Amino acid sequence: MKEVDIVVIGGGPAGLSAAVHAAKMGAGVLLLERSQALGGQLVKQTHKFFGSRQEFAGERGFDIAHTLMEQIAQQEKIEVWTNATALGYYPDGVLTVKRNENFRTFRPRKLIVATGASEKALAFPNNDLPGIYGAGAVQTLMNLYGVMPAKRVLMVGAGNIGVIVAYQLLQAGVEVAAVIEAAPRIGGYWVHASKIRRCGVPILTGHTIRQAHGTTQLTGVTVCRLDEKWTMIPGTDTLFEVDGLCLAVGLSPLTELLWQAGCKMNFVPELGGYVPWRNEYLQTTHKNVYVAGDVAGVEEASAAMVEGKLAGLAAAFALNHQTADFAADYRAAKQQLNALRSGPLSAKVCHGLCKVMLEEAM
Amino acid sequence: MRIENHPILAFADAATVEFTFNGQALSGREGEPIAAALHDAGVRVLRHSPRYHRPRGLFCAIGNCSSCLMTVNGVPNIRVCVEPLRAGMTVETQDGKGRLA
Amino acid sequence: MLAIDGTATAEDLQAVLPTPDRRRRGAVAVIECFQEIPCNPCADACPRGAITMPENISQRPVFDPDKCNGCGVCVGRCPGLAIFVVDYSYGEDTALLKIPYEFRPLPQAGDSVTALDRQGAAVGSARVVKVQEQKNRTTILWLAVTAAMATAVRNIRLSGEVRA
Ligand SMILES: Cc1cc2nc3c(=O)[nH]c(=O)nc-3n(C[C@H](O)[C@H](O)[C@H](O)COP(=O)(O)OP(=O)(O)OC[C@H]3O[C@@H](n4cnc5c(N)ncnc54)[C@H](O)[C@@H]3O)c2cc1C
Ligand code: SF4
Ligand code: SF4
Ligand code: FES
């Protein structure tokens, strides 16, 4: 069994940033990514990101991903395994990994879990028809492989993912019939919503799916209005003739490994579901397990990168790696994270974080 | 259908390779997921569910949900959303749990 | 209403559109960013210091129209594609608009295109004056429209094309 300083699980913005900063402190890092390429959600994002210059604001998600990957490539202390899925983490500190078809075990001195989140599904009649996709699948087809998922799509969800992917569909040459949203208000940033509105895409808040239609594949979707109590209003049905339906109804943190590790968890709806308790160093109740990014609470790539940095620095520091500017670096990153969370739209996230913050220091 | 002219992205060129879908000759880009090549050709029904024989297509595209299991080169239960396309593959819709050929 | 259907109300716009006096003095930015977003590339981009965020990056951009000369740098940088430039001094009854555009095919200078409003409805036609492609792949289109249309027009459609 191989001993390693730090294993980072997940090659999204949080994991990439954690690996780079832990390695800069002098720690040896093994970075595991289950898919064939690094970058996580970022590689599929074609829009320019918010934030400040420190988080690459104004650059497009996939460009940011490539910048992070270059930083990884420059670090000799980082070994990268793609097609490598972390399967289990056991009480004796053993991590099992499946790489391609081979199984390996490790005993990392510190583990940083940055597995991101998975998409939520939605229950309605015929929701298994071909032509109904998660938003991530639509992005993968379009933005990684250059293939259109359908000719005309109805989007479900007016959070950031829904409005952004609707815009990406238009850019790919796919018609967007409408964006529907059960809540009475648009959850995504208004500037993103306005971008699709001026292309003529209606955003219908207070609407939900009654059912999907089709025998071999999707041919249409019936949508209806919801009242204040979220019940369907009879007589408000509208049929959209579409061959694609895209679900962007939220993400939930991918926490299996944390449960296995025995980390204390809490259900926090503001953060997407069950998330681990952690202290300000992103250390969970298991002293060798750190978290960063969406797995610690569904938020944004900008915050995920800073959390990754904090977790990477803290985990390396705990292994007695030191650099002259560690303290200053750490403080600056904390301030950066606070600045990112200072807006009113982050109030929800901050409220959620209060429910899983441990007081005591490392 | 392929995206012809994208305002932001430039898609890397890959060799065109031939494969068959239920005996029908199709082509795609080498190394892309089999599901991408099938979508380009307008094929979206990938299998039929074991119990109620319902058609199923791509859903997650990252190997998570098992909605896309097909029989590839005679081997059933291949997740075509992540399985790279190679020249000469035989790809078949799968009924139910699939049997080894 | 922005929160409900994604379009700014007349009241929202009133607060960001240039005053009659500022209109007479030539090109000026219109910043249609109505939410406090943790984001500051606009302030970073403006070479004249016309956009600032004195307190923190989540503030709405604070705009000084007297410092702005309508250069359009911010139009190409804003990740929300929320900044436009309008120049009422462009012609007798014609205004010049600079809008961010991220679709293909691009129009060409001289083309006549359909002008769309904030809801994507056709409100007339626009003449493309210049197509300013940028390294970051947001193109800035310079459009000549009637002065009366200038506050409404925020997008275009190439003739004969149906998108939504
Ligand atoms: C449409 C859309 C638009 C967005 N727009 C913005 C935006 O404008 N600005 C912004 O800041 N953020 C945006 N985000 C959010 C941002 O992409 C995510 O918050 C960010 O990617 C989270 O980073 P992460 O590293 O935590 O997770 P991810 O990016 O999800 O990465 C997690 C990685 O872990 C891997 N993994 C999971 N489990 C395992 C395992 N067991 N073993 C090995 N590897 C594993 C996954 O394959 C994945 O690559 C957007 C997201 C979407 C979907
Ligand atoms: S148009 Fe030019 S001067 Fe005016 S705010 Fe934008 S960048 Fe500054
Ligand atoms: S760059 Fe654009 S989205 Fe960001 S704060 Fe400025 S105007 Fe708003
Ligand atoms: S589509 Fe979900 S596993 Fe392939």
XYZ file of C-alpha atoms and ligand atoms in Angstrom:
700
model
C 0.000 0.000 0.000
C 1.343 3.373 -1.017
C 1.769 6.183 1.501
C 1.173 9.724 0.256
C 1.127 13.103 1.955
C -2.127 14.355 0.495
C -4.700 12.824 -1.815
C -7.071 15.271 -3.478
C -10.278 13.717 -4.810
C -11.840 15.602 -7.706
C -10.219 17.634 -10.460
C -12.662 20.560 -10.590
C -11.697 24.107 -9.629
C -11.677 23.249 -5.910
C -9.465 20.166 -6.288
C -7.088 21.777 -8.781
C -6.580 24.767 -6.559
C -6.160 22.597 -3.444
C -3.505 20.478 -5.184
C -1.534 23.474 -6.451
C -1.410 25.220 -3.096
C -0.607 22.097 -1.086
C 2.235 21.324 -3.506
C 3.555 24.884 -3.296
C 3.892 24.354 0.459
C 6.061 21.339 -0.291
C 3.568 18.498 0.202
C 3.424 15.544 -2.178
C 0.002 15.358 -3.804
C -1.917 12.703 -5.686
C -4.860 14.179 -7.574
C -7.659 11.770 -8.532
C -10.281 12.527 -11.193
C -12.869 9.996 -12.268
C -13.416 11.359 -15.765
C -10.855 11.333 -18.535
C -10.020 15.011 -18.219
C -9.467 17.538 -15.451
C -11.548 20.672 -15.000
C -14.846 19.507 -13.498
C -17.798 21.751 -14.279
C -15.508 24.535 -15.436
C -14.507 23.029 -18.773
C -18.135 23.218 -19.939
C -18.645 26.887 -19.077
C -18.350 29.148 -22.096
C -19.460 32.381 -20.434
C -17.300 34.991 -18.760
C -17.185 34.697 -14.985
C -17.929 37.270 -12.328
C -15.555 37.952 -9.469
C -12.444 40.064 -9.277
C -9.145 39.718 -11.069
C -7.865 37.278 -8.425
C -10.523 34.766 -9.453
C -9.945 35.433 -13.179
C -13.089 37.579 -13.512
C -14.109 38.326 -17.072
C -12.474 35.146 -18.338
C -14.502 32.241 -19.637
C -14.881 29.126 -17.482
C -12.999 26.787 -19.818
C -10.133 29.269 -20.115
C -9.922 29.433 -16.319
C -9.852 25.635 -16.211
C -6.911 25.597 -18.604
C -5.026 28.153 -16.544
C -5.496 25.948 -13.469
C -4.388 22.861 -15.380
C -1.202 24.634 -16.464
C -0.465 25.449 -12.842
C -0.909 21.763 -12.017
C 1.418 20.705 -14.825
C 4.148 23.008 -13.490
C 4.169 21.384 -10.053
C 6.523 18.437 -9.847
C 5.072 17.420 -6.508
C 1.666 16.657 -8.025
C 0.857 13.318 -9.600
C -2.373 13.341 -11.611
C -4.522 10.293 -12.171
C -7.465 10.627 -14.513
C -10.029 7.856 -15.092
C -9.468 7.242 -11.378
C -12.471 7.032 -9.073
C -12.116 7.114 -5.299
C -14.429 4.329 -4.166
C -14.110 4.162 -0.417
C -12.386 5.597 2.611
C -12.194 3.345 5.646
C -11.814 3.957 9.392
C -8.217 2.708 9.283
C -7.375 5.517 6.847
C -7.282 3.362 3.721
C -8.526 4.848 0.469
C -9.543 2.534 -2.365
C -9.285 3.733 -5.936
C -10.350 2.252 -9.235
C -8.197 3.447 -12.090
C -9.285 2.233 -15.503
C -9.961 -1.406 -14.577
C -7.418 -1.705 -11.753
C -7.943 -1.350 -8.025
C -5.385 0.359 -5.807
C -5.215 1.282 -2.154
C -3.535 4.236 -0.479
C -3.039 5.530 2.980
C -3.028 9.308 2.591
C -1.859 11.321 5.581
C -4.451 13.939 4.652
C -7.406 13.689 2.318
C -9.025 16.638 0.556
C -12.467 15.777 -0.784
C -13.484 18.034 -3.697
C -15.968 15.786 -5.462
C -18.416 18.540 -6.428
C -22.145 17.932 -6.735
C -24.594 15.900 -8.770
C -27.737 17.079 -10.509
C -31.135 16.651 -8.953
C -33.913 15.003 -10.945
C -37.579 15.879 -11.203
C -40.590 13.564 -11.027
C -43.312 13.890 -13.690
C -45.066 11.462 -16.046
C -42.771 10.201 -18.836
C -39.665 11.750 -17.341
C -37.571 8.885 -18.737
C -38.173 9.614 -22.432
C -35.156 10.032 -24.694
C -34.758 13.763 -25.295
C -34.966 14.626 -21.596
C -31.570 15.554 -20.245
C -29.872 16.954 -17.216
C -28.330 20.361 -17.896
C -24.866 18.879 -17.469
C -25.500 16.382 -20.271
C -26.627 19.152 -22.604
C -23.482 21.100 -21.815
C -21.266 18.075 -22.313
C -22.756 17.258 -25.706
C -22.721 20.851 -26.945
C -19.667 22.389 -25.408
C -17.260 19.477 -25.236
C -18.269 17.530 -28.332
C -19.949 20.125 -30.537
C -23.177 18.158 -30.986
C -26.661 19.640 -30.587
C -28.883 17.767 -28.128
C -32.116 18.662 -29.954
C -33.605 21.227 -32.312
C -35.963 22.967 -29.906
C -35.613 22.770 -26.151
C -37.681 23.693 -23.114
C -35.542 24.574 -20.101
C -36.720 23.819 -16.581
C -35.202 26.033 -13.906
C -34.380 29.734 -13.938
C -31.482 29.489 -11.528
C -28.045 30.357 -12.880
C -27.566 26.983 -14.517
C -30.919 27.151 -16.326
C -30.501 30.645 -17.704
C -26.844 30.128 -18.594
C -27.398 26.811 -20.366
C -30.387 28.329 -22.212
C -28.034 31.007 -23.530
C -25.472 28.368 -24.488
C -28.170 26.478 -26.401
C -28.971 29.628 -28.398
C -25.270 30.089 -29.110
C -25.097 26.520 -30.402
C -27.958 27.237 -32.794
C -30.676 25.417 -30.826
C -34.060 27.077 -30.371
C -35.187 27.626 -26.788
C -38.986 27.577 -26.486
C -39.036 28.975 -22.939
C -37.470 28.738 -19.523
C -39.939 27.681 -16.853
C -39.440 28.032 -13.115
C -41.659 26.812 -10.295
C -40.621 29.554 -7.885
C -42.283 32.960 -8.201
C -38.930 34.627 -8.864
C -35.892 34.089 -11.057
C -33.113 32.534 -8.989
C -30.237 33.223 -11.394
C -28.497 36.541 -11.884
C -30.734 39.002 -13.678
C -28.015 39.941 -16.158
C -27.928 36.307 -17.327
C -31.737 36.244 -17.539
C -31.769 39.465 -19.567
C -29.353 37.935 -22.095
C -31.876 35.265 -23.078
C -34.865 37.598 -22.814
C -33.479 39.888 -25.493
C -33.207 36.850 -27.756
C -36.948 36.459 -27.314
C -36.938 33.541 -24.876
C -39.823 33.844 -22.384
C -39.078 33.176 -18.722
C -42.191 31.793 -17.071
C -41.950 31.936 -13.287
C -44.599 30.109 -11.254
C -44.797 27.335 -13.864
C -44.053 23.636 -13.710
C -44.193 20.506 -15.866
C -47.425 18.558 -15.860
C -46.158 15.844 -18.149
C -43.898 14.973 -21.044
C -45.257 13.456 -24.266
C -43.869 11.009 -26.778
C -43.791 7.296 -27.511
C -40.257 6.545 -28.634
C -38.841 9.947 -27.801
C -39.896 13.369 -26.562
C -42.298 15.289 -28.787
C -43.753 17.815 -26.365
C -44.217 18.985 -22.806
C -47.331 20.236 -21.070
C -46.649 23.045 -18.657
C -49.043 24.604 -16.164
C -49.133 27.429 -13.662
C -48.681 27.082 -9.926
C -50.516 29.037 -7.256
C -48.869 30.513 -4.142
C -49.100 27.132 -2.434
C -47.251 25.482 -5.337
C -50.284 23.503 -6.473
C -51.090 23.191 -10.152
C -53.862 25.489 -11.346
C -56.408 23.599 -13.478
C -57.086 25.038 -16.908
C -53.676 26.672 -17.257
C -52.052 23.986 -19.408
C -49.846 25.011 -22.312
C -48.308 22.524 -24.710
C -44.782 23.186 -25.919
C -43.802 21.204 -28.985
C -40.174 20.430 -28.295
C -37.811 17.540 -28.938
C -35.597 18.427 -25.999
C -36.252 19.070 -22.319
C -33.401 20.217 -20.138
C -33.591 19.932 -16.352
C -31.671 22.466 -14.295
C -33.373 21.993 -10.959
C -30.470 22.101 -8.580
C -27.404 20.278 -7.381
C -26.726 18.155 -4.334
C -23.248 17.662 -2.867
C -21.533 14.331 -3.651
C -20.789 13.339 -0.066
C -20.586 9.500 -0.061
C -16.904 9.466 0.881
C -17.518 11.853 3.749
C -20.286 9.659 5.170
C -17.957 6.677 4.904
C -15.207 8.554 6.674
C -17.648 9.158 9.505
C -17.602 12.948 9.159
C -20.408 14.610 11.080
C -22.949 15.840 8.553
C -25.857 18.243 8.660
C -28.792 18.760 6.310
C -28.598 22.348 5.068
C -31.035 23.175 2.260
C -29.240 26.483 1.554
C -26.137 24.476 0.600
C -27.913 21.829 -1.485
C -28.439 18.995 1.030
C -26.232 17.104 3.478
C -22.860 18.776 3.950
C -20.050 18.180 6.445
C -19.359 20.207 9.537
C -16.022 21.958 9.062
C -13.842 24.522 10.801
C -12.358 27.604 9.232
C -9.533 25.488 7.803
C -12.060 23.386 5.863
C -11.206 20.471 8.133
C -14.135 18.166 8.914
C -14.804 16.381 12.215
C -12.417 13.705 10.894
C -9.040 15.296 11.540
C -7.457 13.966 8.355
C -10.321 14.884 6.028
C -10.683 18.325 4.471
C -13.320 19.561 2.028
C -13.566 22.286 -0.625
C -15.968 23.411 -3.318
C -19.491 22.257 -4.087
C -19.212 19.115 -1.920
C -18.931 21.433 1.077
C -21.961 23.442 -0.085
C -23.149 24.235 -3.596
C -21.830 27.660 -4.472
C -19.660 28.988 -7.299
C -16.373 28.170 -8.967
C -14.829 31.380 -7.704
C -15.526 30.396 -4.094
C -14.561 26.770 -4.838
C -11.086 27.856 -5.961
C -10.491 29.897 -2.830
C -11.780 27.118 -0.584
C -9.466 24.732 -2.405
C -6.548 27.029 -1.709
C -7.447 27.286 1.983
C -7.862 23.525 2.339
C -4.637 22.826 0.434
C -2.618 25.258 2.529
C -4.136 24.030 5.801
C -3.642 20.342 5.043
C -0.013 20.897 4.057
C 0.572 23.051 7.119
C -0.850 20.324 9.338
C 1.818 18.012 7.903
C 4.470 20.505 9.029
C 5.123 21.965 5.615
C 5.898 25.641 5.908
C 6.639 28.603 3.720
C 7.605 32.130 4.719
C 4.432 33.691 3.404
C 1.989 31.021 4.588
C 0.300 33.205 7.216
C -0.090 36.198 4.894
C -1.249 33.993 2.034
C -3.826 32.344 4.224
C -5.180 35.608 5.548
C -5.445 37.083 2.041
C -7.396 34.052 0.828
C -9.805 34.316 3.738
C -10.437 37.959 2.898
C -10.938 37.081 -0.741
C -13.571 34.505 0.224
C -15.341 37.009 2.461
C -15.405 39.560 -0.353
C -16.921 36.990 -2.722
C -19.607 36.251 -0.175
C -20.378 39.862 0.666
C -23.279 40.380 -1.753
C -26.941 39.938 -0.867
C -27.205 36.934 -3.194
C -24.624 35.163 -1.047
C -26.735 35.723 2.058
C -28.330 32.315 1.587
C -24.980 30.558 1.364
C -23.666 32.441 4.402
C -26.781 31.540 6.329
C -26.241 27.896 5.411
C -22.565 27.968 6.338
C -23.444 29.149 9.848
C -25.200 25.832 10.369
C -22.058 23.738 9.773
C -19.228 25.889 11.108
C -17.206 24.396 13.920
C -15.800 26.894 16.373
C -12.576 25.319 17.536
C -9.367 25.816 15.614
C -7.120 23.124 14.200
C -26.405 17.575 -35.731
C -22.986 19.159 -35.358
C -22.596 22.776 -34.362
C -21.200 24.464 -37.470
C -20.114 27.862 -36.329
C -19.775 28.527 -32.611
C -19.224 32.063 -31.331
C -16.964 30.989 -28.483
C -15.661 27.473 -29.032
C -13.440 25.927 -31.669
C -13.817 22.159 -31.715
C -10.668 20.162 -32.260
C -10.579 18.153 -35.452
C -10.552 14.396 -35.009
C -10.377 11.664 -37.608
C -13.712 10.502 -38.998
C -14.327 6.820 -38.322
C -17.019 4.393 -39.478
C -19.111 2.264 -37.140
C -22.442 0.494 -37.274
C -25.608 1.097 -35.311
C -28.018 -1.865 -35.426
C -26.351 -2.818 -38.681
C -26.638 0.620 -40.238
C -23.372 2.290 -41.319
C -22.682 5.598 -39.523
C -19.657 7.774 -38.973
C -18.386 9.860 -36.090
C -15.251 11.432 -34.666
C -12.650 9.087 -33.293
C -12.484 9.208 -29.500
C -15.700 11.123 -28.892
C -18.260 9.296 -26.750
C -20.320 6.872 -28.812
C -23.425 8.763 -27.664
C -22.170 11.991 -29.263
C -21.773 10.291 -32.636
C -25.241 8.748 -32.305
C -26.785 12.130 -31.437
C -25.117 13.664 -34.451
C -26.858 11.014 -36.552
C -30.174 11.742 -34.841
C -30.203 8.477 -32.858
C -31.472 9.175 -29.354
C -33.126 5.898 -28.327
C -30.265 3.897 -26.858
C -31.932 1.038 -25.024
C -35.221 -0.315 -23.688
C -35.786 -0.699 -19.973
C -35.875 -4.269 -18.577
C -39.263 -4.139 -16.917
C -41.631 -2.058 -18.974
C -39.612 -1.968 -22.155
C -39.560 1.801 -22.190
C -37.166 3.657 -24.497
C -34.226 5.320 -22.774
C -31.703 7.881 -23.954
C -28.824 9.933 -22.721
C -29.443 11.614 -19.386
C -26.333 12.528 -17.371
C -23.574 12.114 -19.974
C -20.936 11.495 -17.285
C -21.315 7.794 -16.590
C -23.475 8.211 -13.519
C -27.049 7.205 -14.260
C -26.936 4.056 -16.452
C -29.615 5.447 -18.752
C -27.379 4.900 -21.787
C -26.385 1.215 -21.581
C -25.872 -0.341 -25.026
C -24.283 -3.404 -26.495
C -20.918 -2.556 -28.055
C -18.898 -5.137 -30.002
C -21.180 -7.776 -28.509
C -20.589 -6.681 -24.903
C -23.724 -5.463 -23.119
C -24.113 -2.706 -20.519
C -21.586 -0.292 -21.982
C -22.146 3.331 -20.932
C -21.992 4.970 -24.340
C -21.943 8.476 -22.858
C -18.352 7.911 -21.795
C -17.149 5.043 -24.028
C -14.868 6.439 -26.757
C -15.799 5.703 -30.358
C -13.331 3.582 -32.328
C -13.273 2.600 -35.966
C -15.340 -0.468 -36.835
C -17.356 -0.687 -33.625
C -20.705 -2.453 -33.735
C -23.182 -0.608 -31.554
C -26.622 -2.037 -30.796
C -29.634 -0.917 -28.831
C -29.971 -3.068 -25.783
C -33.172 -4.698 -24.665
C -33.478 -5.221 -20.973
C -30.382 -6.427 -19.189
C -28.626 -7.496 -22.374
C -26.979 -10.829 -23.068
C -23.432 -11.649 -24.015
C -23.342 -12.441 -27.724
C -39.888 43.041 -13.892
C -36.355 41.669 -13.641
C -37.019 39.253 -10.791
C -40.092 37.817 -12.470
C -39.458 37.805 -16.210
C -35.918 39.073 -16.663
C -36.694 42.469 -18.161
C -35.940 45.823 -16.598
C -38.892 48.133 -15.913
C -39.052 51.730 -17.116
C -38.326 52.733 -13.550
C -35.202 50.565 -13.391
C -34.007 52.097 -16.634
C -34.787 55.644 -15.636
C -32.030 55.423 -13.059
C -29.324 54.369 -15.517
C -30.183 56.055 -18.808
C -28.290 59.287 -19.536
C -29.915 62.610 -18.661
C -30.977 64.910 -21.540
C -28.001 67.090 -20.765
C -25.546 64.195 -20.871
C -27.086 62.942 -24.102
C -26.251 66.202 -25.817
C -22.599 65.793 -24.899
C -22.076 62.634 -26.918
C -21.370 58.954 -26.375
C -21.947 57.530 -22.915
C -22.237 54.122 -21.256
C -25.543 52.718 -19.999
C -24.930 50.184 -17.231
C -27.923 47.871 -16.912
C -26.619 45.963 -13.915
C -29.362 46.097 -11.310
C -28.224 43.541 -8.785
C -25.395 43.458 -6.302
C -23.084 40.906 -7.910
C -19.624 40.044 -6.562
C -18.060 41.297 -9.768
C -15.906 44.217 -10.831
C -14.400 43.834 -14.344
C -16.270 46.965 -15.469
C -14.471 49.073 -12.879
C -11.213 47.325 -13.721
C -11.658 47.925 -17.428
C -12.581 51.599 -17.588
C -9.496 53.584 -18.563
C -11.072 56.846 -17.345
C -12.148 55.796 -13.876
C -15.792 56.402 -14.723
C -16.904 53.165 -13.039
C -15.968 52.479 -9.430
C -16.872 50.246 -6.517
C -15.678 52.239 -3.557
C -16.773 49.869 -0.815
C -16.594 46.284 -2.064
C -16.905 44.237 -5.242
C -20.510 43.270 -4.491
C -21.691 46.834 -4.830
C -23.535 47.874 -7.914
C -21.183 49.793 -10.187
C -21.066 53.504 -9.376
C -20.977 55.424 -12.638
C -19.813 58.972 -13.303
C -21.179 59.969 -16.728
C -19.007 63.066 -16.779
C -15.839 60.975 -16.822
C -17.133 58.581 -19.499
C -16.369 59.197 -23.159
C -18.287 56.204 -24.507
C -15.169 54.330 -25.648
C -16.910 50.993 -25.125
C -14.066 49.093 -23.436
C -16.411 48.084 -20.609
C -19.022 46.824 -23.110
C -16.658 44.123 -24.247
C -15.490 43.171 -20.780
C -18.644 42.960 -18.658
C -19.386 39.255 -17.989
C -23.079 40.037 -17.649
C -23.173 41.668 -21.116
C -25.036 44.403 -19.259
C -23.276 47.510 -20.545
C -24.176 49.397 -23.723
C -23.011 52.688 -25.188
C -25.383 55.190 -26.724
C -24.421 58.283 -28.714
C -27.264 60.655 -29.532
C -24.900 63.112 -31.174
C -24.213 60.630 -33.991
C -26.611 62.168 -36.524
C -29.518 64.524 -36.935
C -32.112 61.960 -35.926
C -29.868 58.931 -35.663
C -28.155 57.486 -32.619
C -25.218 55.127 -32.478
C -25.436 52.101 -30.190
C -22.634 49.769 -29.155
C -23.905 46.401 -27.981
C -22.155 43.179 -26.945
C -22.901 40.243 -29.254
C -21.980 36.551 -28.936
C -23.714 34.774 -31.818
C -22.728 33.488 -35.233
C -22.894 34.306 -38.058
C -21.767 37.865 -37.438
C -23.322 40.627 -39.527
C -21.059 42.779 -41.677
C -20.602 46.516 -41.676
C -23.238 48.023 -43.937
C -25.797 45.270 -43.317
C -29.328 46.144 -42.414
C -30.499 43.976 -39.520
C -33.654 43.630 -37.430
C -33.403 45.579 -34.186
C -34.741 43.790 -31.099
C -35.744 45.183 -27.741
C -35.103 43.788 -24.249
C -37.790 41.162 -24.788
C -36.487 40.120 -28.162
C -39.347 41.781 -30.053
C -38.570 43.401 -33.404
C -38.844 47.188 -33.106
C -37.416 48.326 -36.439
C -34.221 48.028 -38.353
C -30.630 48.956 -37.611
C -27.661 49.567 -39.848
C -24.433 47.899 -38.808
C -21.715 50.537 -38.729
C -18.842 48.471 -37.425
C -18.174 44.943 -36.222
C -15.523 45.081 -33.545
C -14.255 41.576 -32.858
C -12.353 41.096 -29.627
C -9.826 38.611 -28.347
C -12.183 37.517 -25.568
C -14.766 36.544 -28.217
C -17.404 39.065 -27.195
C -17.985 41.122 -30.333
C -19.057 44.757 -30.063
C -21.558 45.768 -32.731
C -21.906 49.430 -33.662
C -25.454 50.071 -34.797
C -27.104 53.136 -36.265
C -30.745 53.378 -35.209
C -33.312 56.163 -35.065
C -32.847 58.274 -31.947
C -36.332 57.305 -30.801
C -35.358 53.615 -30.808
C -32.049 53.980 -29.016
C -33.264 53.338 -25.486
C -35.202 50.250 -26.573
C -32.801 48.383 -28.859
C -30.532 45.869 -27.136
C -30.083 43.026 -29.621
C -30.294 42.240 -33.317
C -31.382 39.444 -35.574
C -29.922 38.937 -39.005
C -32.551 39.305 -41.690
C -34.364 36.101 -42.490
C -33.161 34.374 -39.346
C -35.507 32.961 -36.711
C -33.976 32.202 -33.360
C -36.677 31.855 -30.752
C -24.150 25.976 -16.179
C -23.274 26.343 -15.049
C -22.842 27.661 -14.971
C -22.010 28.058 -13.939
N -21.583 29.353 -13.919
C -20.728 29.766 -12.962
C -20.230 31.108 -12.959
O -20.566 31.922 -13.824
N -19.371 31.472 -11.989
C -18.977 30.594 -11.038
O -18.164 30.977 -10.189
N -19.431 29.329 -11.004
C -20.301 28.892 -11.944
N -20.788 27.602 -11.923
C -20.500 26.757 -10.762
C -19.175 26.076 -10.813
O -18.985 25.428 -12.047
C -19.100 25.084 -9.684
O -19.454 25.719 -8.485
C -17.677 24.567 -9.539
O -17.296 23.874 -10.686
C -17.542 23.669 -8.325
O -16.219 23.203 -8.270
P -15.835 21.834 -7.586
O -14.388 21.674 -7.852
O -16.312 21.855 -6.200
O -16.708 20.735 -8.316
P -16.741 20.197 -9.836
O -16.384 21.253 -10.808
O -18.055 19.540 -9.979
O -15.600 19.106 -9.865
C -15.676 17.906 -9.119
C -14.843 16.869 -9.804
O -14.723 15.734 -8.971
C -14.794 14.561 -9.746
N -15.206 13.457 -8.871
C -16.394 13.312 -8.233
N -16.410 12.192 -7.492
C -15.194 11.607 -7.656
C -14.597 10.416 -7.125
N -15.239 9.622 -6.278
N -13.334 10.109 -7.520
C -12.663 10.925 -8.374
N -13.186 12.056 -8.886
C -14.430 12.398 -8.525
C -15.793 14.908 -10.812
O -15.659 14.092 -11.952
C -15.456 16.371 -11.104
O -14.514 16.508 -12.140
C -21.619 27.142 -12.949
C -22.054 25.814 -13.012
C -22.851 25.403 -14.049
C -23.293 23.972 -14.123
S -17.501 53.542 -22.175
Fe -15.297 53.739 -21.791
S -15.125 55.579 -20.519
Fe -17.265 54.979 -20.473
S -17.471 53.714 -18.657
Fe -17.056 52.324 -20.366
S -14.848 52.054 -20.379
Fe -15.283 53.861 -19.110
S -18.826 43.924 -14.943
Fe -20.946 43.929 -15.657
S -21.995 42.395 -14.401
Fe -20.062 42.886 -13.370
S -20.612 44.505 -11.918
Fe -19.875 45.502 -13.791
S -21.748 45.882 -14.964
Fe -22.284 44.380 -13.398
S -26.164 8.969 -19.650
Fe -25.984 8.608 -17.523
S -24.558 6.908 -17.513
Fe -24.593 7.489 -19.576
